[in-house]
Amino acid sequence: MNIPDQPTNWKRWYLAVLLFLLLQIVLYYLFTKYWS
Amino acid sequence: MSSIDWIVLLGTLAGIIAYGVYKGRGQHGAESYLMADRKMPWYVVLLGIMATQASAITFLSAPGQAYTDGMRFVQYYFGLPLAMVVICVTFIPIFQRLNVYTAYEYLERRFDRKTRLLTSVLFLLSRGLSTGISIYAPSIILSSIMGWNIYLTNIITGGLLIIYTYTGGAKAIAHTQKLQFLIILGSMAIAGFLVVHNLPADVSMSDALYVAGKSGKLNVITSGVGGEGFDWKDRYNIWSGIFGGFFLALSYFGTDQSQVGRYLSAKDTRESRLGLLLNVFVKIPMQFLILLIGALLFAFYSFRPAPVHFNESALAAVERLRPEAMEQIQARYSVIQQEYEQATHQLVRTKGDEAASLAAMQRFSLAKQDLQLTRDSVRRLMTQANSGQDSNDTNYIFLYFVKNTLPVGLVGLLFAVIFLASWGSISAALNSLASSSMLDIQLLDNNQKLPEKRQLLLGRLHTLGWGIFCIAVAMFATKLGSLIEAVNILGSLFYGTILGIFLVAFYVKKVDGNTVFFAALLAEVAVVAVYWADVISFLWLNVIGAGVVVLVCVLRNILGRITGISENGERKQG
């Protein structure tokens, strides 16, 4: 897997990481509710 | 184990050692031996970070943890993404710019020598002890299952990895971690598939999840709020996970040399950041899936016969010591087990029929309670009989399944996974302990650059010394509860304080070494006092430790401004 050698937009990376966390919490919450 | 399993197990271990020795050849000095020449690409950093964090404990205890306590342990990792962002923004650019070998080297430049010494000693103490436990964790399980002598097993588990760690240093560690982690992930995926595959023919995965869910094992998100408000002693809930977990992850990834050493071996800032950030996308889902294996195992043993205790040698010992009592318990257990299996089947059959499922649920809950009471009575008997065996069988559940259910060949591979997982984290720990004790302690006053050969020899001797120390700790690490928590609690006693020192260094200006040193000592006293008082869950200890250091330093700053006295005791002019 190659990541192109160009200036990295780190703010976009940080945002993606935080959104991923939020998504996980929402999904796990739904998972918990569904199976309880 | 069959001879094929032995061949797979020994072949995998020998292959990893040979690969490590081969990849680690051509060492020439400290930069090469301790930092892998700072040439690692992001994917090696990523796998190195993951392999360092995930020890054998992760893969053995986590399924057992989900089996007994449910999946809520995953919340412990919710602070990780936030911590990774902070580390990428602040920590990495500073460490890379100053080209430091250890995180503590930075503290001497920012404050003074004694602050560097204090933090490195705290690190060496906590990491040295927890690495000993990481050797002990697979050893006690293997010795119990195989009937090996625990002390000899400790030496083999901690000794074999020293071969490639001693010769090849950080480079050998990085390359073996990469391979180890891929083998581990593949094997765990197969094990997870086989849990579902081995369910009875009339039971689907959805049925298994239904049973696990009704038993409270799929409680991934919990609020920690009970009848009397928020429970501060509740270990894993979303709040302790996000806040306590954030401070723990920040401290672990930002200030623990075993992790800092991984991303400082990267080519540049960009590769370090990518390695850390991509970890977030893999770590939490991976942990979720490992815990899911545990929850599915619970369902598996609801449909299939489970032993009254998963630690077979402990069970054999108590049967030998208290034969009559155990005979009675086993007879009762066999009846309850049959009723429980039937109740589980009924629960699944009545899915969708509200009235019938209510009655089935009542029957299931009663049978489950009876089963649990019988298992508890066995544990109590084990403690009374004082057989010297572990009465807590959480860490044995997954391997019981592996040993008794998986096909020939895979059993050997899964046993190899235990070794590989522990080697990955122990080798990185030895490398970081050696870096810190060599550079932060022994060579602290050495201003002249040593010849490369001498640097290499010193690095190797420190690695060997720490290897021996950690094996010695493993010898004493008997009689601990669930091992995964023991390691985390141990880290939490020091992590908060170390993190507090780094936070002050990065974010609070005009603070000198004396103030931060005093604040750190005060914080450590506070953390130990709160821990002994047992009024709060261990994840919050990180917040307290870091909070006290930062607060004391900020207050000293404000006080200095008000009184006009600078921190070295002089009255400011003008």
PDB file of N, CA and C in Angstrom, chain B residues 536-569:
ATOM      1  N   ILE B 536     -11.830   4.559  44.356  1.00  0.00           N
ATOM      2  CA  ILE B 536     -12.024   4.930  42.955  1.00  0.00           C
ATOM      3  C   ILE B 536     -11.407   3.861  42.053  1.00  0.00           C
ATOM      4  N   SER B 537     -11.959   3.686  40.846  1.00  0.00           N
ATOM      5  CA  SER B 537     -11.425   2.692  39.921  1.00  0.00           C
ATOM      6  C   SER B 537     -10.033   3.105  39.416  1.00  0.00           C
ATOM      7  N   PHE B 538      -9.191   2.116  39.084  1.00  0.00           N
ATOM      8  CA  PHE B 538      -7.780   2.408  38.770  1.00  0.00           C
ATOM      9  C   PHE B 538      -7.588   3.325  37.573  1.00  0.00           C
ATOM     10  N   LEU B 539      -8.541   3.332  36.613  1.00  0.00           N
ATOM     11  CA  LEU B 539      -8.353   4.171  35.421  1.00  0.00           C
ATOM     12  C   LEU B 539      -8.299   5.661  35.786  1.00  0.00           C
ATOM     13  N   TRP B 540      -8.962   6.027  36.881  1.00  0.00           N
ATOM     14  CA  TRP B 540      -8.976   7.438  37.295  1.00  0.00           C
ATOM     15  C   TRP B 540      -7.661   7.848  37.944  1.00  0.00           C
ATOM     16  N   LEU B 541      -6.825   6.885  38.343  1.00  0.00           N
ATOM     17  CA  LEU B 541      -5.547   7.227  38.984  1.00  0.00           C
ATOM     18  C   LEU B 541      -4.652   8.022  38.039  1.00  0.00           C
ATOM     19  N   ASN B 542      -4.761   7.728  36.734  1.00  0.00           N
ATOM     20  CA  ASN B 542      -3.970   8.477  35.740  1.00  0.00           C
ATOM     21  C   ASN B 542      -4.370   9.941  35.727  1.00  0.00           C
ATOM     22  N   VAL B 543      -5.680  10.170  35.826  1.00  0.00           N
ATOM     23  CA  VAL B 543      -6.176  11.553  35.814  1.00  0.00           C
ATOM     24  C   VAL B 543      -5.667  12.279  37.059  1.00  0.00           C
ATOM     25  N   ILE B 544      -5.721  11.599  38.202  1.00  0.00           N
ATOM     26  CA  ILE B 544      -5.292  12.225  39.466  1.00  0.00           C
ATOM     27  C   ILE B 544      -3.793  12.551  39.422  1.00  0.00           C
ATOM     28  N   GLY B 545      -2.985  11.579  39.013  1.00  0.00           N
ATOM     29  CA  GLY B 545      -1.533  11.780  38.959  1.00  0.00           C
ATOM     30  C   GLY B 545      -1.160  12.954  38.071  1.00  0.00           C
ATOM     31  N   ALA B 546      -1.671  12.938  36.837  1.00  0.00           N
ATOM     32  CA  ALA B 546      -1.357  14.017  35.889  1.00  0.00           C
ATOM     33  C   ALA B 546      -1.926  15.338  36.396  1.00  0.00           C
ATOM     34  N   GLY B 547      -3.141  15.297  36.940  1.00  0.00           N
ATOM     35  CA  GLY B 547      -3.813  16.514  37.416  1.00  0.00           C
ATOM     36  C   GLY B 547      -3.042  17.190  38.536  1.00  0.00           C
ATOM     37  N   VAL B 548      -2.547  16.399  39.504  1.00  0.00           N
ATOM     38  CA  VAL B 548      -1.826  16.989  40.648  1.00  0.00           C
ATOM     39  C   VAL B 548      -0.548  17.674  40.167  1.00  0.00           C
ATOM     40  N   VAL B 549       0.205  17.033  39.283  1.00  0.00           N
ATOM     41  CA  VAL B 549       1.460  17.636  38.793  1.00  0.00           C
ATOM     42  C   VAL B 549       1.165  18.962  38.087  1.00  0.00           C
ATOM     43  N   VAL B 550       0.198  18.953  37.172  1.00  0.00           N
ATOM     44  CA  VAL B 550      -0.111  20.167  36.406  1.00  0.00           C
ATOM     45  C   VAL B 550      -0.636  21.266  37.334  1.00  0.00           C
ATOM     46  N   LEU B 551      -1.531  20.885  38.250  1.00  0.00           N
ATOM     47  CA  LEU B 551      -2.141  21.864  39.153  1.00  0.00           C
ATOM     48  C   LEU B 551      -1.091  22.539  40.037  1.00  0.00           C
ATOM     49  N   VAL B 552      -0.211  21.731  40.635  1.00  0.00           N
ATOM     50  CA  VAL B 552       0.820  22.288  41.527  1.00  0.00           C
ATOM     51  C   VAL B 552       1.713  23.262  40.744  1.00  0.00           C
ATOM     52  N   CYS B 553       2.088  22.878  39.528  1.00  0.00           N
ATOM     53  CA  CYS B 553       2.976  23.737  38.730  1.00  0.00           C
ATOM     54  C   CYS B 553       2.267  25.037  38.321  1.00  0.00           C
ATOM     55  N   VAL B 554       1.001  24.936  37.938  1.00  0.00           N
ATOM     56  CA  VAL B 554       0.254  26.137  37.538  1.00  0.00           C
ATOM     57  C   VAL B 554       0.067  27.058  38.743  1.00  0.00           C
ATOM     58  N   LEU B 555      -0.285  26.479  39.899  1.00  0.00           N
ATOM     59  CA  LEU B 555      -0.479  27.285  41.113  1.00  0.00           C
ATOM     60  C   LEU B 555       0.814  27.986  41.519  1.00  0.00           C
ATOM     61  N   ARG B 556       1.924  27.254  41.408  1.00  0.00           N
ATOM     62  CA  ARG B 556       3.229  27.843  41.752  1.00  0.00           C
ATOM     63  C   ARG B 556       3.534  29.014  40.828  1.00  0.00           C
ATOM     64  N   ASN B 557       3.146  28.863  39.562  1.00  0.00           N
ATOM     65  CA  ASN B 557       3.332  29.923  38.579  1.00  0.00           C
ATOM     66  C   ASN B 557       2.535  31.166  38.955  1.00  0.00           C
ATOM     67  N   ILE B 558       1.262  30.941  39.286  1.00  0.00           N
ATOM     68  CA  ILE B 558       0.373  32.060  39.629  1.00  0.00           C
ATOM     69  C   ILE B 558       0.863  32.742  40.911  1.00  0.00           C
ATOM     70  N   LEU B 559       1.218  31.904  41.896  1.00  0.00           N
ATOM     71  CA  LEU B 559       1.712  32.434  43.174  1.00  0.00           C
ATOM     72  C   LEU B 559       2.969  33.280  42.959  1.00  0.00           C
ATOM     73  N   GLY B 560       3.835  32.782  42.085  1.00  0.00           N
ATOM     74  CA  GLY B 560       5.065  33.498  41.766  1.00  0.00           C
ATOM     75  C   GLY B 560       4.776  34.865  41.177  1.00  0.00           C
ATOM     76  N   ARG B 561       3.776  34.905  40.304  1.00  0.00           N
ATOM     77  CA  ARG B 561       3.426  36.178  39.669  1.00  0.00           C
ATOM     78  C   ARG B 561       2.852  37.166  40.676  1.00  0.00           C
ATOM     79  N   ILE B 562       2.001  36.641  41.594  1.00  0.00           N
ATOM     80  CA  ILE B 562       1.356  37.521  42.581  1.00  0.00           C
ATOM     81  C   ILE B 562       2.389  38.089  43.555  1.00  0.00           C
ATOM     82  N   THR B 563       3.259  37.181  44.057  1.00  0.00           N
ATOM     83  CA  THR B 563       4.229  37.648  45.062  1.00  0.00           C
ATOM     84  C   THR B 563       5.444  38.300  44.413  1.00  0.00           C
ATOM     85  N   GLY B 564       5.588  38.065  43.124  1.00  0.00           N
ATOM     86  CA  GLY B 564       6.729  38.654  42.411  1.00  0.00           C
ATOM     87  C   GLY B 564       8.025  37.924  42.675  1.00  0.00           C
ATOM     88  N   ILE B 565       7.916  36.699  43.234  1.00  0.00           N
ATOM     89  CA  ILE B 565       9.134  35.917  43.498  1.00  0.00           C
ATOM     90  C   ILE B 565       9.262  34.837  42.436  1.00  0.00           C
ATOM     91  N   SER B 566      10.405  34.797  41.779  1.00  0.00           N
ATOM     92  CA  SER B 566      10.580  33.803  40.725  1.00  0.00           C
ATOM     93  C   SER B 566      10.842  32.442  41.351  1.00  0.00           C
ATOM     94  N   GLU B 567      10.832  31.419  40.531  1.00  0.00           N
ATOM     95  CA  GLU B 567      10.892  30.073  41.076  1.00  0.00           C
ATOM     96  C   GLU B 567      12.242  29.692  41.677  1.00  0.00           C
ATOM     97  N   ASN B 568      13.282  30.428  41.339  1.00  0.00           N
ATOM     98  CA  ASN B 568      14.554  30.113  42.003  1.00  0.00           C
ATOM     99  C   ASN B 568      14.744  30.977  43.261  1.00  0.00           C
ATOM    100  N   GLY B 569      13.633  31.591  43.709  1.00  0.00           N
ATOM    101  CA  GLY B 569      13.652  32.289  44.989  1.00  0.00           C
ATOM    102  C   GLY B 569      14.058  33.754  44.914  1.00  0.00           C
TER     103      GLY B 569
END
